[in-house]
Amino acid sequence: MQPSVFPPNASSYLGPHGEPPLSRTGFIILSIIMAIFTGPAIVLNATVIIVSLMHKQLRQPLNYALVNMAVADLGTAMTGGVLAVVNNAQGYFSLGRTGCVMEGFAVSLCGITSLCTVALIAVERMFVVSKPLGLIIFEKKHAVGGIALSWLWSLTWNLPPLFGWGRYELEGVGTSCAPDWHTRDPHHVSYILAYFAVCFAVPFTVILASYTKLMWTLHRVSKMACLEDGAVAKGEMKVAFMVVLMVLTFLISWLPYAGLSMLVVYNPDVEIHPLVGTVPVYLAKSSTVYNPIIYIYLNKQFRKYTVPFLLCWRGPFEEDETSEMTIESSNNKVSPT
């Protein structure tokens, strides 16, 4: 019998006879799946960042938030994504206890920052398109403030495990690390409950409220296409639709992970196969590739510069972007009625 490639210090992830939770083939398949998501995520998010630095036309308040999301998603892909590919290819987590803590911290920091940025974008669009408080101009200072708050919020709640409140442990099939949802220690459970409340429930509530308002506004704004400022209204509706699509991908990607985590917290005795526990983890990590695809495809400003960059063209991709260019300068002129 060949020795298991699973490390001896991960006994909680071994079966009753010392076998790993997956066959060698199973680990390779997981590695390939993560590579399929991680490769494009790195390329697309890096492209968004680079073209935004190259072209000042893209440096608008809303785009600041999109670039911040690209930075956070790139960080998640470069740490959690790449390590998931490597570790699954080996069949175990190879970086030891310190590596597990560092990976868990880095992925959680970037992941929660990305979630907070989705909330920021949803709120921005809700205020600009729906105007619940009247005329509000979303300026550079608001974008920078929101970005700083998203990183500070995430850092504040991901640092405690480094100092003893909560901890980062192996999860799923034992090839990646995250906050320890399985702990029964009341000290650590208190952290998990607080973490879930402020890092999942709060952004989710903000996103859901903004999403609901945007959905209600979309069909009202669509009726304004025949009015004098119809082009602006149509452009606002396009951007609002982009945000709605990003919100939906957030829900699809993160709700299974959050739901399963809370199930384990409230019922520690529940038996969940490691593979079942891994699917929501990787679904959440796959979100790093969805967002750049969405706003490259739906945002003509980004598409104008990212398509030539990806295809190694010299000039910009010529396309009519009048309506979207008009949004940022005229988004306070239209008030849905």
CSV table of N, CA and C in Angstrom, one decimal, residues 6 27 30 83-84 87-88 91-93 103 170-177 278 282 285:
chain,number,residue,atom,x,y,z
A,6,PHE,N,-1.4,12.9,2.1
A,6,PHE,CA,-2.0,13.8,3.0
A,6,PHE,C,-1.1,13.9,4.3
A,27,PHE,N,-8.5,15.0,-6.4
A,27,PHE,CA,-7.7,16.2,-6.1
A,27,PHE,C,-7.3,16.9,-7.4
A,30,LEU,N,-10.2,18.8,-8.9
A,30,LEU,CA,-10.4,20.1,-8.2
A,30,LEU,C,-9.3,21.1,-8.6
A,83,LEU,N,-3.0,28.9,-4.7
A,83,LEU,CA,-2.6,27.9,-3.7
A,83,LEU,C,-3.6,26.7,-3.8
A,84,ALA,N,-4.9,27.0,-4.2
A,84,ALA,CA,-5.8,25.9,-4.3
A,84,ALA,C,-5.4,25.0,-5.5
A,87,ASN,N,-2.0,23.1,-4.2
A,87,ASN,CA,-2.3,22.2,-3.1
A,87,ASN,C,-3.1,21.0,-3.5
A,88,ASN,N,-4.1,21.3,-4.4
A,88,ASN,CA,-4.9,20.1,-4.9
A,88,ASN,C,-4.1,19.3,-5.8
A,91,GLY,N,-2.4,17.2,-3.4
A,91,GLY,CA,-3.2,16.4,-2.6
A,91,GLY,C,-3.3,16.7,-1.2
A,92,TYR,N,-2.7,17.8,-0.8
A,92,TYR,CA,-2.7,18.2,0.6
A,92,TYR,C,-2.2,19.7,0.7
A,93,PHE,N,-2.4,20.3,1.9
A,93,PHE,CA,-1.9,21.7,2.1
A,93,PHE,C,-0.5,21.6,2.5
A,103,GLU,N,-2.5,32.3,4.4
A,103,GLU,CA,-3.4,32.2,3.3
A,103,GLU,C,-4.9,32.5,3.8
A,170,LEU,N,-7.7,24.6,8.3
A,170,LEU,CA,-8.0,24.0,7.0
A,170,LEU,C,-9.5,23.8,6.9
A,171,GLU,N,-10.0,23.8,5.7
A,171,GLU,CA,-11.4,23.7,5.4
A,171,GLU,C,-11.6,22.7,4.2
A,172,GLY,N,-12.9,22.3,4.0
A,172,GLY,CA,-13.2,21.4,2.9
A,172,GLY,C,-12.4,20.1,2.9
A,173,VAL,N,-11.7,19.9,1.8
A,173,VAL,CA,-10.9,18.7,1.7
A,173,VAL,C,-9.5,18.9,2.2
A,174,GLY,N,-9.3,20.0,2.9
A,174,GLY,CA,-8.0,20.2,3.5
A,174,GLY,C,-6.9,20.8,2.7
A,175,THR,N,-7.3,21.5,1.6
A,175,THR,CA,-6.2,22.1,0.7
A,175,THR,C,-6.3,23.6,0.7
A,176,SER,N,-7.1,24.2,1.6
A,176,SER,CA,-7.2,25.7,1.7
A,176,SER,C,-7.6,26.0,3.1
A,177,CYS,N,-7.4,27.3,3.5
A,177,CYS,CA,-7.6,27.7,4.9
A,177,CYS,C,-8.6,28.9,4.9
A,278,THR,N,-16.4,21.6,0.3
A,278,THR,CA,-15.4,22.3,-0.5
A,278,THR,C,-16.1,23.1,-1.7
A,282,TYR,N,-15.1,26.9,-3.1
A,282,TYR,CA,-14.5,27.2,-4.5
A,282,TYR,C,-15.5,28.0,-5.3
A,285,LYS,N,-14.7,31.5,-4.3
A,285,LYS,CA,-13.5,31.9,-4.9
A,285,LYS,C,-13.6,32.2,-6.4
